GROMACS .gro file of C-alpha atoms in nm:
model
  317
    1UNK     CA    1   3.483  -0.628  -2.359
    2UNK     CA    2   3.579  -0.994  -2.329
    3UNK     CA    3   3.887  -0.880  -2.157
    4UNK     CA    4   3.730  -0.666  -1.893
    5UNK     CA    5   3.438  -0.962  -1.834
    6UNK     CA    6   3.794  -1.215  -1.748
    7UNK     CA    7   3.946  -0.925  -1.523
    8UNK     CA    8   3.597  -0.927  -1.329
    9UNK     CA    9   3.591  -1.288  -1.332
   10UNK     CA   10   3.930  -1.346  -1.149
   11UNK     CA   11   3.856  -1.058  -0.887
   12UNK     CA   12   3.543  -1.246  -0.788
   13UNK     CA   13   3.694  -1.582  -0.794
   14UNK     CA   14   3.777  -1.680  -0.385
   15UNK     CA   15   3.567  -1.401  -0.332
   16UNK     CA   16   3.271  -1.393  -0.012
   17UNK     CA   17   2.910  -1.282  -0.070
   18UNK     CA   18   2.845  -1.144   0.250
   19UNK     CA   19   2.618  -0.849   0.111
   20UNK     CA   20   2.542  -0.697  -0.254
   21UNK     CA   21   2.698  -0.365  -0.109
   22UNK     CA   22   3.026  -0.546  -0.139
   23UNK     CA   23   2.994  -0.583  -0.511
   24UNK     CA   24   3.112  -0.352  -0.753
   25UNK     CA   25   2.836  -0.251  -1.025
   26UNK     CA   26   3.048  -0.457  -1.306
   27UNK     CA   27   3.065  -0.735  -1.086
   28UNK     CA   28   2.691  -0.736  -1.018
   29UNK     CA   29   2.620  -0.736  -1.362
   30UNK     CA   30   2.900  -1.014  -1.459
   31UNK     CA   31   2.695  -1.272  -1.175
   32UNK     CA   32   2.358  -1.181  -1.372
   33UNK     CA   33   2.466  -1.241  -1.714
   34UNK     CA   34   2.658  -1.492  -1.595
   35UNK     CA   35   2.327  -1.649  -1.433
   36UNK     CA   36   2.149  -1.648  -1.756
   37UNK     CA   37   2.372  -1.753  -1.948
   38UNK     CA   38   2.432  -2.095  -1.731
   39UNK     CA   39   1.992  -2.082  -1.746
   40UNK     CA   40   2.011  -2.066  -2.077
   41UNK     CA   41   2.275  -2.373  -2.082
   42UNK     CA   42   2.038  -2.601  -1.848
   43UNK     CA   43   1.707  -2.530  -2.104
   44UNK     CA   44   1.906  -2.602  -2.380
   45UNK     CA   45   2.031  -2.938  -2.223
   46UNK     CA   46   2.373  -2.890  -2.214
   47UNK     CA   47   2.606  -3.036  -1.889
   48UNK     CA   48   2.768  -2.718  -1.729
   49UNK     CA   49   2.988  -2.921  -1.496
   50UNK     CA   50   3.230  -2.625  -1.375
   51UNK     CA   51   3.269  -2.728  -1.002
   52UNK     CA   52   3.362  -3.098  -1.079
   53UNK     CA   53   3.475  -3.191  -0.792
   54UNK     CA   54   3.412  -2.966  -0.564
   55UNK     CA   55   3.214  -2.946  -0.197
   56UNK     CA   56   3.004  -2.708  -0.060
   57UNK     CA   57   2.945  -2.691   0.279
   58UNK     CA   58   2.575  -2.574   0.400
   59UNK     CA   59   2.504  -2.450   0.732
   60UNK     CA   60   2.152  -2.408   0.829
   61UNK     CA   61   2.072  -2.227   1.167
   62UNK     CA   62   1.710  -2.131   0.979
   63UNK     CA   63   1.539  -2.374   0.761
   64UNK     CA   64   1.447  -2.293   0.415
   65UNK     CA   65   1.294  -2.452   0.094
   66UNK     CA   66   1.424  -2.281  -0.177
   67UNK     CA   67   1.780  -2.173  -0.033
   68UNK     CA   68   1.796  -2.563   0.038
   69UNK     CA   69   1.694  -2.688  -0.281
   70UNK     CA   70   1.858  -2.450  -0.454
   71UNK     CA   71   2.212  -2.447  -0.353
   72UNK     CA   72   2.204  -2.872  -0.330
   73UNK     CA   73   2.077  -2.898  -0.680
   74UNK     CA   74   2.277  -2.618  -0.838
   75UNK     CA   75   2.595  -2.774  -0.653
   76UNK     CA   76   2.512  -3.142  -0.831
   77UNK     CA   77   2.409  -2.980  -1.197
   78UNK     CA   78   2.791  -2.842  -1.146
   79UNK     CA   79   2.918  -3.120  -1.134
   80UNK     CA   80   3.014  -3.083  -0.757
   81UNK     CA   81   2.868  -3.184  -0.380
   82UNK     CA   82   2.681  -3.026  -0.122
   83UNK     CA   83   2.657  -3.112   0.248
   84UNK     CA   84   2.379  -3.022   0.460
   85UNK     CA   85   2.496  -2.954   0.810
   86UNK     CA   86   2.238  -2.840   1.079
   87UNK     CA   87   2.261  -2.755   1.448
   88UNK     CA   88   2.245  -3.114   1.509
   89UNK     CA   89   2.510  -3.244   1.294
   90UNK     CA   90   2.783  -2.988   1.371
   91UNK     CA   91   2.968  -2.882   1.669
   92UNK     CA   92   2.877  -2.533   1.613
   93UNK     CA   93   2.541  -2.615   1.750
   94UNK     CA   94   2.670  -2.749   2.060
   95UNK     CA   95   2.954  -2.468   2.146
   96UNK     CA   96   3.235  -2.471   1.912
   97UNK     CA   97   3.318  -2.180   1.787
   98UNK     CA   98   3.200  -2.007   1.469
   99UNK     CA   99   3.621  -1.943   1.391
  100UNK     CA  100   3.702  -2.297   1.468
  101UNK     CA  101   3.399  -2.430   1.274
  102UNK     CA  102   3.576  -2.225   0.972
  103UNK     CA  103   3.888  -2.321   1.015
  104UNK     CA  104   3.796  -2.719   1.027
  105UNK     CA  105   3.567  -2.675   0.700
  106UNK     CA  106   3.793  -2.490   0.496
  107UNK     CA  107   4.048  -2.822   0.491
  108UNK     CA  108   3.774  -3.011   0.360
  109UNK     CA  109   3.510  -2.792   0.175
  110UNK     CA  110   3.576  -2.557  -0.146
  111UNK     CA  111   3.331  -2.293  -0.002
  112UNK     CA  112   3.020  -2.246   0.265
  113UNK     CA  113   2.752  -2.124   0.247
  114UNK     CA  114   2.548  -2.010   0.587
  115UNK     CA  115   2.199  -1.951   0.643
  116UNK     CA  116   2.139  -1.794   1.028
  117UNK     CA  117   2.052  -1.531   1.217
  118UNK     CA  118   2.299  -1.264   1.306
  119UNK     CA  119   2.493  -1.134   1.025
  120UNK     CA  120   2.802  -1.109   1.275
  121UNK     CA  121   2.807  -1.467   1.266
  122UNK     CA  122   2.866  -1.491   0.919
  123UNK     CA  123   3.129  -1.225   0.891
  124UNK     CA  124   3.331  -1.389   1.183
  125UNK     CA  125   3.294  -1.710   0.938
  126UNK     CA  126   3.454  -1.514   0.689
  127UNK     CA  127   3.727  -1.397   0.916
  128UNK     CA  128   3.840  -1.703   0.981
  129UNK     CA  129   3.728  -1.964   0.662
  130UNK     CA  130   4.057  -1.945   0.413
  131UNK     CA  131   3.748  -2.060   0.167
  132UNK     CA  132   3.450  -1.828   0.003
  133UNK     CA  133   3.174  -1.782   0.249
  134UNK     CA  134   2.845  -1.731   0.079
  135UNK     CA  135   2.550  -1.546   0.301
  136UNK     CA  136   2.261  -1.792   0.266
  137UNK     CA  137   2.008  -1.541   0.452
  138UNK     CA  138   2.069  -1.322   0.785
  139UNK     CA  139   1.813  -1.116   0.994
  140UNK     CA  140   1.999  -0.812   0.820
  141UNK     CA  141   2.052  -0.927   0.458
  142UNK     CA  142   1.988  -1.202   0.184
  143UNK     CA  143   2.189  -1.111  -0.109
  144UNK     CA  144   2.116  -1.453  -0.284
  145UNK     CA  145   1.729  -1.373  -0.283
  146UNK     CA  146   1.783  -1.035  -0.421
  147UNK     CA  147   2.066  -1.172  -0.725
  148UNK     CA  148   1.719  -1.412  -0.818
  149UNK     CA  149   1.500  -1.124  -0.809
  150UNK     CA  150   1.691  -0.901  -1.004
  151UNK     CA  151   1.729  -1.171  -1.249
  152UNK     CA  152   1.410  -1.213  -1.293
  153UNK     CA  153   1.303  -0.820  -1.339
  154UNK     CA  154   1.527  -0.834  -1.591
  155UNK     CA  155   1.377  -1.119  -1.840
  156UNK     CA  156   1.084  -0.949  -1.801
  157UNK     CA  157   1.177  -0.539  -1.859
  158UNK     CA  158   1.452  -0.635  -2.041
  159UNK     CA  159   1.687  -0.361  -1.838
  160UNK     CA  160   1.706  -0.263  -1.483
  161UNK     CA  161   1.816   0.114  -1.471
  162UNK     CA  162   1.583   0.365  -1.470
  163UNK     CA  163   1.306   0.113  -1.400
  164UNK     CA  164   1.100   0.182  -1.049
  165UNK     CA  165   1.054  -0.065  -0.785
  166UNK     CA  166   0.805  -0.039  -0.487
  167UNK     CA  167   0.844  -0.241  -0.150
  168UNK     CA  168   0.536  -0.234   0.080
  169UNK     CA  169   0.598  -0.369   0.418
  170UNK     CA  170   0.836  -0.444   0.685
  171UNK     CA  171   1.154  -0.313   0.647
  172UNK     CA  172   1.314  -0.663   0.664
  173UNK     CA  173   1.631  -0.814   0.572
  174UNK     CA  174   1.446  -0.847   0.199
  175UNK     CA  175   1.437  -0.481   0.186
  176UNK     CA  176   1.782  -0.423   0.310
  177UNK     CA  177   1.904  -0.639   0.007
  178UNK     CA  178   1.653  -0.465  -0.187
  179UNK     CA  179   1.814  -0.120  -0.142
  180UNK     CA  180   2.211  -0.239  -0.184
  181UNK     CA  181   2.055  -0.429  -0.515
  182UNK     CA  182   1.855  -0.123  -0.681
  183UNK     CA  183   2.146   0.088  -0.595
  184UNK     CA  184   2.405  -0.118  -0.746
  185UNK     CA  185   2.216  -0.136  -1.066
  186UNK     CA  186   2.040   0.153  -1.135
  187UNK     CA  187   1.694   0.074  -1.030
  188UNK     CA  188   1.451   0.331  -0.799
  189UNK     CA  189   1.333   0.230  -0.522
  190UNK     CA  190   1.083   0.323  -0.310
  191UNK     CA  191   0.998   0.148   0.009
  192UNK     CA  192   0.667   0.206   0.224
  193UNK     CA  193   0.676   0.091   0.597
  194UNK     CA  194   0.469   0.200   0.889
  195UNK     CA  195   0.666   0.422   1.138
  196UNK     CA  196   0.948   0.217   1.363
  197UNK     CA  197   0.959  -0.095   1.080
  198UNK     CA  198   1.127   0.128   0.883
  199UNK     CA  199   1.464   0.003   0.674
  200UNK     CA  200   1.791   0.049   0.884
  201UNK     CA  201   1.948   0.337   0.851
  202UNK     CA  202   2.313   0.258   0.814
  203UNK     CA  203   2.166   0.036   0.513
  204UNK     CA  204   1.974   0.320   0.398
  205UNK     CA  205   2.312   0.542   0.418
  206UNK     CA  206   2.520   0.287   0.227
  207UNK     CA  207   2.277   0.212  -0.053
  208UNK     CA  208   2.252   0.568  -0.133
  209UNK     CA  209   2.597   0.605  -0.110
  210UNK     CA  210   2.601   0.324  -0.448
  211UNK     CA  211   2.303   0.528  -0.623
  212UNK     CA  212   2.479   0.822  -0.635
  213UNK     CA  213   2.784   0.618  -0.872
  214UNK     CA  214   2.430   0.486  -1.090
  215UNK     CA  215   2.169   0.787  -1.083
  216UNK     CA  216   1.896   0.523  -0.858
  217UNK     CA  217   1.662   0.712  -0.654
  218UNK     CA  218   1.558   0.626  -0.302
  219UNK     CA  219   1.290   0.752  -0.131
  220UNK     CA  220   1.167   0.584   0.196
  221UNK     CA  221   0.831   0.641   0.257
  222UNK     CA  222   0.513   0.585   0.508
  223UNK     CA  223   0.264   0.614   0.226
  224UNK     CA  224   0.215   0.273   0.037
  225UNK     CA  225   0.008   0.462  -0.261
  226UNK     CA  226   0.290   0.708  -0.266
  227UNK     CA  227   0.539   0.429  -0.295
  228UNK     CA  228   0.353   0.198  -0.564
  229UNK     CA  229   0.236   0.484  -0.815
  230UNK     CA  230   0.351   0.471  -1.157
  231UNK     CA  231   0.597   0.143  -1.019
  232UNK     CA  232   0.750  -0.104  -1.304
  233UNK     CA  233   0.762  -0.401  -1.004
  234UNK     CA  234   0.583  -0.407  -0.658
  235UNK     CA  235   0.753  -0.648  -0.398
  236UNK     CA  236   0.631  -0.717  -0.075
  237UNK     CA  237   0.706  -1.010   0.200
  238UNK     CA  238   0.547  -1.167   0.478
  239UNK     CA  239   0.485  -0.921   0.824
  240UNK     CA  240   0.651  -1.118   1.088
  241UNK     CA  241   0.961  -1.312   0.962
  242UNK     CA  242   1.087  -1.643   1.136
  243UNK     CA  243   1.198  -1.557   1.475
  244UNK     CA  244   0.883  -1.316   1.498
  245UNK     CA  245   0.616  -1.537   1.532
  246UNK     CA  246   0.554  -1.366   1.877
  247UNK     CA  247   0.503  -1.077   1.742
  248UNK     CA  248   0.229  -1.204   1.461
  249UNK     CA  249  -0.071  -1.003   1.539
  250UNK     CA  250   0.091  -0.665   1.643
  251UNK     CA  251   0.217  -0.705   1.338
  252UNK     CA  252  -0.107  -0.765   1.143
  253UNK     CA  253  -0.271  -0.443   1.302
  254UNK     CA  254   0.018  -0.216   1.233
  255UNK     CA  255   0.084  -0.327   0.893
  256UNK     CA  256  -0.287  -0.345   0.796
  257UNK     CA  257  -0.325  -0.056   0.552
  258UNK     CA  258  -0.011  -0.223   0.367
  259UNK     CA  259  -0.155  -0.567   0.204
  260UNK     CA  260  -0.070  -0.556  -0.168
  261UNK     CA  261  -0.381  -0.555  -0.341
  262UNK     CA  262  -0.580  -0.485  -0.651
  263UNK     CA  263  -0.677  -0.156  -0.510
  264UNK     CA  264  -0.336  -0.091  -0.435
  265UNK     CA  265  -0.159  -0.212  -0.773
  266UNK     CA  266  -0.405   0.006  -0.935
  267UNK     CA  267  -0.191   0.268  -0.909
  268UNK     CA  268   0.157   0.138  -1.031
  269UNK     CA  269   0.221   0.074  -1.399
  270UNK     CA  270  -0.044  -0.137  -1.624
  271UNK     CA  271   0.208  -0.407  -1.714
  272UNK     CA  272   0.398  -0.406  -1.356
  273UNK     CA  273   0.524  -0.757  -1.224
  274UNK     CA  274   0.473  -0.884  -0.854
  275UNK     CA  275   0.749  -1.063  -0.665
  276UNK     CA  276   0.757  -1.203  -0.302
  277UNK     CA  277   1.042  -1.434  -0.194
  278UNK     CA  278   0.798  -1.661  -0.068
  279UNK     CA  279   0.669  -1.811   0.157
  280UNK     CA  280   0.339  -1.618   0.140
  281UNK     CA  281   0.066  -1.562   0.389
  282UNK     CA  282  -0.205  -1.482   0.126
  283UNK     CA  283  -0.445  -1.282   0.291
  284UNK     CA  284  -0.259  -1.079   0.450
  285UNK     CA  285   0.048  -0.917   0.351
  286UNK     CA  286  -0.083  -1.039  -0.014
  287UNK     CA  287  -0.443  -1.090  -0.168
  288UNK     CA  288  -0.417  -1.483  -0.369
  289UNK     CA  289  -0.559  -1.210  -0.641
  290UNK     CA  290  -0.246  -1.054  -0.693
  291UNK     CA  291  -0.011  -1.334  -0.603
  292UNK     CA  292  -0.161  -1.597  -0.836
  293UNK     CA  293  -0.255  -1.303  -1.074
  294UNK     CA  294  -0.134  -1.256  -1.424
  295UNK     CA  295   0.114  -0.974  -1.288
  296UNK     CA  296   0.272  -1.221  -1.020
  297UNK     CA  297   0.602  -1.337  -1.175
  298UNK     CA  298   0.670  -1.529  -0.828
  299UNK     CA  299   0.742  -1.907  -0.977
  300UNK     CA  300   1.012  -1.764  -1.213
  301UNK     CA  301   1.140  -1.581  -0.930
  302UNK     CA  302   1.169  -1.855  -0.704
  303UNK     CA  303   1.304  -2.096  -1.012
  304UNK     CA  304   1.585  -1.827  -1.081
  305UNK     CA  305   1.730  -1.884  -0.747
  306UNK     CA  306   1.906  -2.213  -0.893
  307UNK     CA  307   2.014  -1.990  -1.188
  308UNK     CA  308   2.158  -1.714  -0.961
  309UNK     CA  309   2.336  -1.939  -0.695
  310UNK     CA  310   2.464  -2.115  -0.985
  311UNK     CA  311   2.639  -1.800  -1.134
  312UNK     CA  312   2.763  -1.706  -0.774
  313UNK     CA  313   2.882  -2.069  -0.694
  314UNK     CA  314   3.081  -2.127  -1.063
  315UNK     CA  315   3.237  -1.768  -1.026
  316UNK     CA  316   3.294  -1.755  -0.642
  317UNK     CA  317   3.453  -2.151  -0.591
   0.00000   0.00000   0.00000
């Protein structure tokens, strides 16, 4: 066992997290036992300096709290340095291009990590960085948030496989993650949109290409009752994600009959958990009765993002 956790090690090490569907099922696994096993390292006290010395380049396109915070404070409790570079501090925001931008960073940084828009843009970072690019958050995917959440299920239900999870909502770059994650690791998922905010369907295609290797069920669905019954977690995110503020109250009529509520959680599990990535609009895509509830698990959620990006940072650089 020990040798087969070192031979997963080394094939992630220089490694990019561009997606979760990139990931092997071992190698999933390895980054979340790896993740609490640094948490449980940090409670106890105890230094965990493993990127001494090292740099980590953060690119910001989108602001963020938590992948901010997170990735700066997990890169100093390593023992190494992160940089926070936005549109106004790099030449990428004023033309350069995204290859030259990698090459220059990757003779000074030990790994970058992007947060942006277009998931092409990080991928062409990739191409050209000769250091591990780590996806931060794209309009199609944000792997990070979904390594945190998965973390999380799992100090809770104590396993993953075989365990159902329910998105209600717009079939966002959260549920795209969602889907590759669940896949990966065994989980069902079932994910209830209202017709054309529906999950892409390459994504779809790919994720149940992975279930098929880990028996996970996926069933996307219209019907948020039909989605939520007899569900061991119930995620949901906000309706119009940044960049879609235009679109904020088309949004709130089409997605009105799918606000996670109590009527709603009534019919998943009696001891389900409720996550959102935050931030939350409560109110609407969220009552505060579920979200601050004794059900919502959200502040362990969002405090296991340090713990994740930690395992993916120490293994990865």
């Amino acid at each position: 066992m020990k040798e087969l956790l070192e031979t997963v090690r080394k094939d992630l090490k220089g490694r990019d997290l561009l997606t979760l569907h990139d990931f092997t099922v071992p190698q999933i696994n390895f980054l979340l036992e790896e993740a609490s096993r640094i948490k449980a390292l940090q409670k106890a006290g105890i230094p965990h300096p493993y990127l001494q010395g090292k740099t980590l380049a953060m690119i910001f396109q989108k602001s963020s709290t938590r992948t901010r915070v997170s990735f700066e404070v997990a890169m100093f409790q390593l023992g190494g340095h992160a940089l926070f570079l936005s549109p106004r501090d790099i030449q990428m925001g004023r033309g350069e291009s995204v290859a030259d931008t990698a090459k220059v960073l990757s003779r000074m940084v030990d790994g970058i990590m992007i947060r942006t828009y277009a998931q092409s843009e990080v991928e062409e970072l990739a191409e050209h960085a000769t250091v591990p690019v780590i996806n931060g958050l794209t309009d199609l995917t944000h792997p990070c948030q979904i390594l945190a959440d998965l973390l999380t299920i799992k100090e809770h239900k104590g396993t993953l496989k075989g365990l159902k999870l329910a998105y209600v909502g717009d079939g966002n770059n959260i549920v795209h993650s969602l889907l590759y994650g669940c896949a990966k690791v065994g989980m069902h998922i079932s994910v209830a949109t209202p017709e054309g905010y529906e999950p892409k369907a390459e994504v779809v295609k790919l994720a149940q290409q992975d279930a098929q290797e880990t028996g996970a069920q996926i069933a996307i669905l219209t019907d948020p009752v039909q989605a939520v019954t007899d569900a061991d977690v119930v995620v949901t995110d906000v309706w119009a994600s940044m960049g879609q503020e235009a679109e904020q109250r088309e949004r709130e009529k089409a997605f009105a009959a799918y606000q996670v509520n109590r009527e709603l959680c009534s019919q998943a599990k009696s001891d389900f958990i409720f996550l959102h990535c935050l931030p939350a609009h409560r109110g609407e895509e969220v009552t505060a009765e579920i979200i601050d509830g004794p059900h919502s698990v959200v502040w362990d959620e969002a405090e296991n993002r340090l713990h994740a990006q930690k395992a993916v940072l120490a293994t990865l650089l």
